[in-house]
Short mmCIF file of C-alpha atoms in Angstrom, two decimals:
data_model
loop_
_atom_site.label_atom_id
_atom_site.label_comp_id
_atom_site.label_asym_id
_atom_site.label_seq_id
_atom_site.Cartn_x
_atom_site.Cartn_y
_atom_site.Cartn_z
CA UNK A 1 -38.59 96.43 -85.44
CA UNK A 2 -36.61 93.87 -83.46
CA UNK A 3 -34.62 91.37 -86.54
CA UNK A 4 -36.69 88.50 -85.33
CA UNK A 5 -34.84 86.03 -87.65
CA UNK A 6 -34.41 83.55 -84.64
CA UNK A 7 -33.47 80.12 -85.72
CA UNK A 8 -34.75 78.05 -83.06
CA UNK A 9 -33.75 74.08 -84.16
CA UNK A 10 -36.65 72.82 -82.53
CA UNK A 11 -37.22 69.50 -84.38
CA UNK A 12 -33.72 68.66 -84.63
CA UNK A 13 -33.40 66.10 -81.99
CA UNK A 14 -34.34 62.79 -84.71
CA UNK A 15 -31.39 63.62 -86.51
CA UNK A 16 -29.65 61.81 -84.47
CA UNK A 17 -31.71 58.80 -86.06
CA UNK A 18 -30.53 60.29 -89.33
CA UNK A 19 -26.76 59.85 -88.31
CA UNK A 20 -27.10 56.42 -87.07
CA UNK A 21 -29.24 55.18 -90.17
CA UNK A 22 -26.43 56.45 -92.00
CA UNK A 23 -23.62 54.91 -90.29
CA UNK A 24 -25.15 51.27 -90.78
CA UNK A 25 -26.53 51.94 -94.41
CA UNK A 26 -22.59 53.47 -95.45
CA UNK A 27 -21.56 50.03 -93.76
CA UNK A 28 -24.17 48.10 -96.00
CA UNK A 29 -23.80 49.44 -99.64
CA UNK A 30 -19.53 49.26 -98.80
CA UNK A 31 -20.55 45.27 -98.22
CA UNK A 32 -22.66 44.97 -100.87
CA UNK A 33 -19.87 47.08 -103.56
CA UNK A 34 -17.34 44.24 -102.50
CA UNK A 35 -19.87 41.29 -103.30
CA UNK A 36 -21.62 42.68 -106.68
CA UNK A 37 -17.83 44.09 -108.01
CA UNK A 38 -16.12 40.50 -106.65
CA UNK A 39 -18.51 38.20 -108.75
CA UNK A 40 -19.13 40.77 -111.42
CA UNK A 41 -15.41 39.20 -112.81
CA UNK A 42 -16.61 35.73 -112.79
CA UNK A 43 -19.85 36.47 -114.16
CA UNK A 44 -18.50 38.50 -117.60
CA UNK A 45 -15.75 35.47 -117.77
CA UNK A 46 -18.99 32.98 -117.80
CA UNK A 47 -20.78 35.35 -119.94
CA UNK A 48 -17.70 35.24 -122.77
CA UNK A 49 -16.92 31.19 -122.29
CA UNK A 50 -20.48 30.34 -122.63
CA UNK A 51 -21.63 32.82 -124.91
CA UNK A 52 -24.34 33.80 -123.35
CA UNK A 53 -25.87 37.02 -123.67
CA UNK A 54 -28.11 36.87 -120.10
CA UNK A 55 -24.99 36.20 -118.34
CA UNK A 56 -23.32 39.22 -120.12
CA UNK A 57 -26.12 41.07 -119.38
CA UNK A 58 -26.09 40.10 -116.03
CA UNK A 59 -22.81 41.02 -115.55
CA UNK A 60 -23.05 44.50 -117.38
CA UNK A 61 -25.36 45.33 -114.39
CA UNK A 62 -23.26 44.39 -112.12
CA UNK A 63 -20.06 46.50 -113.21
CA UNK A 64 -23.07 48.96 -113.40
CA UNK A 65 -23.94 48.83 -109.96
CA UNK A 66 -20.54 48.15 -108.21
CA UNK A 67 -19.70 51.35 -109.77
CA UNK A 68 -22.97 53.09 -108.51
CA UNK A 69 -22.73 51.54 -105.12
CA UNK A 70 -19.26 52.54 -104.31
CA UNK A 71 -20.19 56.44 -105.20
CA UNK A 72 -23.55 55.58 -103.04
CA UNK A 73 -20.85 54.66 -99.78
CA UNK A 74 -18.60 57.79 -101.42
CA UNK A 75 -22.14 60.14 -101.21
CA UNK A 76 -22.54 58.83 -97.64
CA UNK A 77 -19.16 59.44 -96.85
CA UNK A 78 -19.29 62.66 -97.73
CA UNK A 79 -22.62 63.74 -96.34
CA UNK A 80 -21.47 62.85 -92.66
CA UNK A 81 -18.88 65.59 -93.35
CA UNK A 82 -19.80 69.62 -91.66
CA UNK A 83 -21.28 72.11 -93.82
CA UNK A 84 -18.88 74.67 -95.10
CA UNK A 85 -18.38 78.85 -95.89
CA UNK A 86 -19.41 77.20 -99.56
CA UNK A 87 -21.50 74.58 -99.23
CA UNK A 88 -23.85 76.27 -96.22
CA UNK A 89 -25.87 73.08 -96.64
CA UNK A 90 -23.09 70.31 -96.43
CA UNK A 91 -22.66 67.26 -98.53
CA UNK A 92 -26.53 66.07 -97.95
CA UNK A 93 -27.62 66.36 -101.26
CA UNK A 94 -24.44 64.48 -103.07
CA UNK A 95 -26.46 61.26 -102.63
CA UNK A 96 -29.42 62.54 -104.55
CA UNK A 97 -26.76 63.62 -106.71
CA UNK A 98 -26.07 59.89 -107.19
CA UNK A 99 -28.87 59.00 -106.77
CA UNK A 100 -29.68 60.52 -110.19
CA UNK A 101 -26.72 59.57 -111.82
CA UNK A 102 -27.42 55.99 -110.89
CA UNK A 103 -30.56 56.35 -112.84
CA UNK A 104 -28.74 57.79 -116.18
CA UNK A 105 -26.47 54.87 -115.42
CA UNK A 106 -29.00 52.30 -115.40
CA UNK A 107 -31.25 53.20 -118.48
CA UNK A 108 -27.80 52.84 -120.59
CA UNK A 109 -26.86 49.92 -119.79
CA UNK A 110 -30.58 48.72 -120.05
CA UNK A 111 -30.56 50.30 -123.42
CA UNK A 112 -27.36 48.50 -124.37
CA UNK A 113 -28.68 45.04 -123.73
CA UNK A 114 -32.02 45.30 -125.41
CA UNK A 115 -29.64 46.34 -128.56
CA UNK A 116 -27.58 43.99 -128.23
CA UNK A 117 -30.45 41.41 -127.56
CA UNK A 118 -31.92 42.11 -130.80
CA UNK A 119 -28.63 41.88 -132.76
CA UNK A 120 -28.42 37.96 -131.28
CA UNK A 121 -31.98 37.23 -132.49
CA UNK A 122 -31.37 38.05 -135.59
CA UNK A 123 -27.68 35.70 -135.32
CA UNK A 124 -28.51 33.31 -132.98
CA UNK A 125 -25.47 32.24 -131.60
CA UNK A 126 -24.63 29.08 -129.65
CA UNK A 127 -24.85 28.93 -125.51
CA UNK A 128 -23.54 26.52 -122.95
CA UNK A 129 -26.09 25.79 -121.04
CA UNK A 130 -24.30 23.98 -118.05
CA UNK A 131 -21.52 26.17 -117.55
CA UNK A 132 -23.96 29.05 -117.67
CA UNK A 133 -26.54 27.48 -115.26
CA UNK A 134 -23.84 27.27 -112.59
CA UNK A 135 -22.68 30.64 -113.07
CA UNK A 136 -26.27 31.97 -112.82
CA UNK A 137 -26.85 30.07 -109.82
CA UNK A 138 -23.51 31.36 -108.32
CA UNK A 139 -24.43 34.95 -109.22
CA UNK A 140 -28.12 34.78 -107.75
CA UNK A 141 -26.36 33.88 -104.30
CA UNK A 142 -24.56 36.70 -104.08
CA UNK A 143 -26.85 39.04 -105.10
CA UNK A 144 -29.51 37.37 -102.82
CA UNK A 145 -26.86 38.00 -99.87
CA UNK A 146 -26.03 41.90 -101.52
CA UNK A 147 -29.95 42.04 -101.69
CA UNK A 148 -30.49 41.41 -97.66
CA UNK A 149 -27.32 43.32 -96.77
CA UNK A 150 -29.52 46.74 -97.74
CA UNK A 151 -32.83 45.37 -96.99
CA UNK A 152 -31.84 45.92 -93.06
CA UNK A 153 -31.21 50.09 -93.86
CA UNK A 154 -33.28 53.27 -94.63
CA UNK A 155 -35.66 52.53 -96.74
CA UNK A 156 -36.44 56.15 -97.19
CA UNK A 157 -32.84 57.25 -98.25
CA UNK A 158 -32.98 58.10 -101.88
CA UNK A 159 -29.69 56.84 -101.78
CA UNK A 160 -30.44 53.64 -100.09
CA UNK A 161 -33.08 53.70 -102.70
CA UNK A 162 -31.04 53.40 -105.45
CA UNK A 163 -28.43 50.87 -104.17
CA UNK A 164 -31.13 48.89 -103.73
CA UNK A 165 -32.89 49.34 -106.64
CA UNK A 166 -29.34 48.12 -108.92
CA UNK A 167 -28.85 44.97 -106.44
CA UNK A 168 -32.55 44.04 -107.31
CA UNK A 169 -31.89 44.30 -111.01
CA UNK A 170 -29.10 42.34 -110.97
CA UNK A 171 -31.52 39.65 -108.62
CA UNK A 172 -33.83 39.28 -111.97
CA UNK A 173 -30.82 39.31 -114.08
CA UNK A 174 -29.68 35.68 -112.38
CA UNK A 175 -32.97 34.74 -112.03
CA UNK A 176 -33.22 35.70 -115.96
CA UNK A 177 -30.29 33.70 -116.51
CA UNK A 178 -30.97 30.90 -114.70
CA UNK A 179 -34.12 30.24 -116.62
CA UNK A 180 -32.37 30.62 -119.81
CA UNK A 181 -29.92 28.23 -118.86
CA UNK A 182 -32.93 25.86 -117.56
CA UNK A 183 -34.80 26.05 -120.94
CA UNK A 184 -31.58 25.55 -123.32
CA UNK A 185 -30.13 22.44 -121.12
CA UNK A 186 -34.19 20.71 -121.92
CA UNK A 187 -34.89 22.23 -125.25
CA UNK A 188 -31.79 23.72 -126.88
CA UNK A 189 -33.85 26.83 -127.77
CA UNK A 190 -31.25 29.45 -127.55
CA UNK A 191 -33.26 32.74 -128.60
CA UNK A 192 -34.49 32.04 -124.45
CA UNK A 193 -31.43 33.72 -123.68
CA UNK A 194 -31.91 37.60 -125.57
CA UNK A 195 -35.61 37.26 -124.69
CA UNK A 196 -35.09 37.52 -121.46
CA UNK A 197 -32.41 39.60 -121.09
CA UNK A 198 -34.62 42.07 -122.76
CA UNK A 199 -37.51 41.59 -120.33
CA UNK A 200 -34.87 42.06 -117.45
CA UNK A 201 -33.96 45.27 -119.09
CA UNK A 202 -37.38 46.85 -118.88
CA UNK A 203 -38.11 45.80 -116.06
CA UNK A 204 -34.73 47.74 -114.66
CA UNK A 205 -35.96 50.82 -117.19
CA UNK A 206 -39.12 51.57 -114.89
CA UNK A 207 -37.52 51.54 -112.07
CA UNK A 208 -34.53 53.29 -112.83
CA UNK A 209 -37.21 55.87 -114.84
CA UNK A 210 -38.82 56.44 -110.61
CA UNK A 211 -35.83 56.75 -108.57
CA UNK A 212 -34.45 59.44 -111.59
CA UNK A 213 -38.12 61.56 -111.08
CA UNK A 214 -37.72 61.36 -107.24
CA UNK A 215 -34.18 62.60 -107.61
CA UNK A 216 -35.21 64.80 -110.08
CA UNK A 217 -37.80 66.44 -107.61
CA UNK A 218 -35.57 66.75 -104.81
CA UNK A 219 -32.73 68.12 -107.20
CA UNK A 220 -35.70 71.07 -108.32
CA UNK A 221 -36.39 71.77 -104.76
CA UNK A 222 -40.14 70.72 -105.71
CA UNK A 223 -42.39 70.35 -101.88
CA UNK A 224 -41.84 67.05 -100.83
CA UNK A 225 -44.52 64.19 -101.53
CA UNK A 226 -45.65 63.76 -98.28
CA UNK A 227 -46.37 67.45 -97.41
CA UNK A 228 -48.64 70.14 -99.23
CA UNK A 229 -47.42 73.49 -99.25
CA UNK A 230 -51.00 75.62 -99.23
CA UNK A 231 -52.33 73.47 -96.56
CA UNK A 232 -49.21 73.73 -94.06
CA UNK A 233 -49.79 77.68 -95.06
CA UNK A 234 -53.87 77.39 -93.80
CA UNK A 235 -52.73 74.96 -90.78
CA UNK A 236 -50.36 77.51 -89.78
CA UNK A 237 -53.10 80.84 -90.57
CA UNK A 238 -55.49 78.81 -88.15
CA UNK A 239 -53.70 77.50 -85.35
CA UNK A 240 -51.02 80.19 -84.29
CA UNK A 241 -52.68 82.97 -82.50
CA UNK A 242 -51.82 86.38 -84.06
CA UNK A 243 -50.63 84.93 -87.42
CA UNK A 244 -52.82 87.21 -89.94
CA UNK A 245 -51.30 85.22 -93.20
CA UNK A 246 -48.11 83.46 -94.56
CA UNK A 247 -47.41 83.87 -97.75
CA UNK A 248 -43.87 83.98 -99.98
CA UNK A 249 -43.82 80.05 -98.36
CA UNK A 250 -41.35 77.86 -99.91
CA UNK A 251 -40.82 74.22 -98.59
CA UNK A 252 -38.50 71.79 -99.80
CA UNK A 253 -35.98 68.67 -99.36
CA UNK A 254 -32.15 68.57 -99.30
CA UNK A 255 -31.76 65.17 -99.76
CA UNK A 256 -34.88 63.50 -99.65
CA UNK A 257 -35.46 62.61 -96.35
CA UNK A 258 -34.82 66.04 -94.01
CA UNK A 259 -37.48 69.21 -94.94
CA UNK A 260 -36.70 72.66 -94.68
CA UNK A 261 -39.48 75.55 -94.98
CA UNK A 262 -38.85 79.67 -95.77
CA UNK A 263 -41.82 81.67 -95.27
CA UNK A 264 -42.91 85.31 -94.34
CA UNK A 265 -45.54 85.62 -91.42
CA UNK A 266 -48.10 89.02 -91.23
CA UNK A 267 -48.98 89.51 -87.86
CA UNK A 268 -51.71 91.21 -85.93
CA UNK A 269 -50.32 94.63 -84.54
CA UNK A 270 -49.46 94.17 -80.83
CA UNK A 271 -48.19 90.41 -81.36
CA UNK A 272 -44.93 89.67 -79.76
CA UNK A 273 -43.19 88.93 -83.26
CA UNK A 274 -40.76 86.33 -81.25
CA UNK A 275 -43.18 84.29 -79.45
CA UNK A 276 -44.98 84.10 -82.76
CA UNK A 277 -42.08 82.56 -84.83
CA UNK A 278 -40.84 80.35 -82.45
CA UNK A 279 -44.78 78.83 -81.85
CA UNK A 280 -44.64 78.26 -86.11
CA UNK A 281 -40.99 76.55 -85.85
CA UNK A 282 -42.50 74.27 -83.25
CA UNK A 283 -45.85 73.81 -85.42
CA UNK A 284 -43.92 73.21 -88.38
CA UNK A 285 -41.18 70.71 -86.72
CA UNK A 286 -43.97 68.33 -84.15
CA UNK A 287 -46.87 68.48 -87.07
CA UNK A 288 -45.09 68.38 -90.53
CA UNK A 289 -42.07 66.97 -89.91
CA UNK A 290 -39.86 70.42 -90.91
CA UNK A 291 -36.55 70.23 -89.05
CA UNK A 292 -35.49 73.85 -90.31
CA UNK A 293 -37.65 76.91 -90.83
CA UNK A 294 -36.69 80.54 -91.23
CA UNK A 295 -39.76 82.93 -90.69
CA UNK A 296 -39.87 86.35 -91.44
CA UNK A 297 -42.16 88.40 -89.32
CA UNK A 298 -43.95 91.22 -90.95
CA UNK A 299 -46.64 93.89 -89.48
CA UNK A 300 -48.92 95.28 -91.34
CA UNK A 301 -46.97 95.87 -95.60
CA UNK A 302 -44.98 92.92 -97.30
CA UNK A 303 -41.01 94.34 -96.70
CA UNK A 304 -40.43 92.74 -100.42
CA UNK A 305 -43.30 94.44 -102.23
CA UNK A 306 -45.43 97.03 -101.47
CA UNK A 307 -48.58 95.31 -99.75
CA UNK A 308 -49.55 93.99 -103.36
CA UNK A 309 -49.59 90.31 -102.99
CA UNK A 310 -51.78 89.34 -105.94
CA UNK A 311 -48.08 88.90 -107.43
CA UNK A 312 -47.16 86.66 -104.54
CA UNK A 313 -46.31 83.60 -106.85
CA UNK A 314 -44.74 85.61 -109.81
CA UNK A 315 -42.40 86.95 -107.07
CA UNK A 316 -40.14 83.41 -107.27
CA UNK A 317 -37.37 84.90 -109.17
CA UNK A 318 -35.86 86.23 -105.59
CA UNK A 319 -32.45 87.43 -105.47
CA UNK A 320 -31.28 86.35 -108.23
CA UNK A 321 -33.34 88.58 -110.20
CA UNK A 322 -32.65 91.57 -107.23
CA UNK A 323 -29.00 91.58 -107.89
CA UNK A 324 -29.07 91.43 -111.68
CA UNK A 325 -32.06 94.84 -111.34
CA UNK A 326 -29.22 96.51 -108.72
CA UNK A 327 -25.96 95.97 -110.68
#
C-alpha cells in the first residue's frame, strides 16, 4: 500500500495571525515588566516606612509578577524561535510552561500574606496612613497603565493570560490599599489594613487556581475545551465519502491556542487512500480549527492490532509501552 502519511498544512495560513499577535503581546508584557518591577521598589520602601502590611502585600505581588512577566516576554521570546532535531515541536509550549509556574508563583505569595495578615491581627501594629495613601495611589496608576498595556493583546494566549491575570492582582492590591489607607486617615482602625490584604489574596488564589488547571490541561495533552474528540470522530465518519471509521483519534493543544489531531482512518476498499486524507486534513483545519493532522489510512484490519478494536481506548500506552515489550 502506497505510505499515504501526506502532511498537507492546509489550515496553516492564520498562523500568520499567531506570529503577529505575538510580536505585539512580547512588546506588551516587556512594557508592562519595566512598570510593575520599576514601582515595585517604591512600593516595598512605602510598605516598610509606613508599616503597612497592604502596601507590603502589594508590593510582594509585584516582585511576584515582574518576575513572572519577564519569563512571560522570555517564553515569547523563545517560542518565535524554529523547532529543532530535539524539540520537533519548538519552544510553543514554554509559555504554558510559565504559564503554570506563574500559578505556583502566585498561590505562595497569596499564601504568605494571608499568614502574615493574621500574625498583624493578632499584634496590631501602627500604619501611616498619609504616606501610605499616596503610595497606593501612585501604585494603582501604574498598574492601571501595566493593566491597559495587555488589555490591547491575545486574549486567548495562556500566556497573555497569565500576565494579565498578575497585573490585575496587583490592580486590587492598590485598590486594597488605598481603602485601607482611606479608612485609617478617618477612623484610625488599623486591623483595615490585614483584612484586606487577605481578601486581595483570595481573590488572586482563584484565579491563579484557573489559569494553573488550564495550564495543567494543555501540559496533559487533555482535547482542548472548545472541541470534542468523539464528535469530530462522527463529523468526520459522516461527511468524508469512503471513510468507514476513525478510531485511535487523539487531539490536543501545544500551547493553548494552536490544535493538532493524530488519528487512523478505515476506508472502504477501492477508495483512493490520498484523496481521502487530504479531504479529512481540510475537514479538520476549515471546521474544527486543527492546523496539523497526521492520518493514517487503513483498509480493511487495524495495522496496530489485529482488527480487535473493543481495546481501542486501552491501546493509549503507544510506543512507549512497544519499545519497553521489544527491548
Amino acid at each position: 500500500m502506497a505510505h499515504t502519511h501526506s502532511h498537507d498544512h492546509s489550515g496553516h495560513d492564520h498562523e500568520g495571525a499567531g506570529h503577529v499577535h505575538g510580536a505585539t503581546d512580547k512588546k506588551r508584557v516587556l512594557i508592562a515588566a519595566c512598570l510593575t518591577a520599576g514601582f515595585m521598589v517604591a512600593e516595598a520602601l512605602g510598605g516598610l516606612f509606613t508599616g503597612s502590611l497592604a502596601l507590603l502585600a502589594d508590593a510582594g505581588h509585584m516582585l511576584a509578577d515582574a518576575i513572572a512577566l519577564g519569563l512571560a516576554w522570555y517564553a515569547f521570546h523563545l517560542a518565535g524561535r524554529p523547532a529543532t532535531g530535539q524539540l520537533t515541536y519548538g519552544f510553543g509550549r514554554v509559555k504554558t510552561l510559565v504559564a503554570y509556574t506563574n500559578g505556583i508563583a502566585i498561590f505562595v505569595i497569596a499564601l504568605w500574606i494571608v499568614y502574615e495578615a493574621w500574625q498583624r491581627l493578632l499584634t496590631p501594629a501602627p500604619v501611616l496612613g498619609g504616606p501610605m495613601l499616596v503610595v497606593a495611589i501612585l501604585g494603582l496608576l501604574v498598574n492601571i497603565g501595566s493593566f491597559l498595556v495587555l488589555h490591547g493583546g491575545d486574549r486567548e494566549s495562556l500566556n497573555m493570560r497569565g500576565a494579565i491575570l498578575h497585573v490585575l492582582g496587583d490592580l486590587l492590591g492598590s485598590a486594597a490599599a488605598i481603602v485601607a489607607a482611606v479608612v485609617i486617615l478617618v477612623t484610625g482602625w488599623t486591623p483595615i489594613d490585614p483584612i484586606l490584604s487577605v481578601l486581595v489574596s483570595l481573590l488572586i488564589l482563584s484565579t491563579a487556581w484557573s489559569l494553573m488547571r488550564a495550564a495543567a490541561h494543555v501540559l496533559l495533552e487533555g482535547v482542548p475545551p472548545s472541541l470534542d474528540r468523539d464528535l469530530i470522530a462522527t463529523d468526520l465518519e459522516t461527511t468524508i465519502q469512503g471513510v468507514r471509521e476513525v478510531h485511535h483519534m487523539h487531539v490536543w493543544s501545544i500551547d493553548g491556542s494552536s490544535n493538532m489531531a493524530t488519528l487512523h482512518a478505515c476506508l472502504d476498499e477501492g477508495v483512493d487512500a490520498h484523496r481521502a486524507v487530504s479531504a479529512i486534513k481540510k475537514r479538520l483545519a476549515s471546521e474544527h480549527g486543527i492546523s496539523h493532522a497526521t492520518v493514517e489510512p487503513e483498509f480493511g484490519q487495524c495495522a496496530d492490532e489485529a482488527g480487535d478494536h473493543e481495546h481501542e481506548h486501552e491501546h493509549e500506552h503507544d510506543a512507549a509501552a512497544h519499545h519497553s515489550h521489544h527491548h
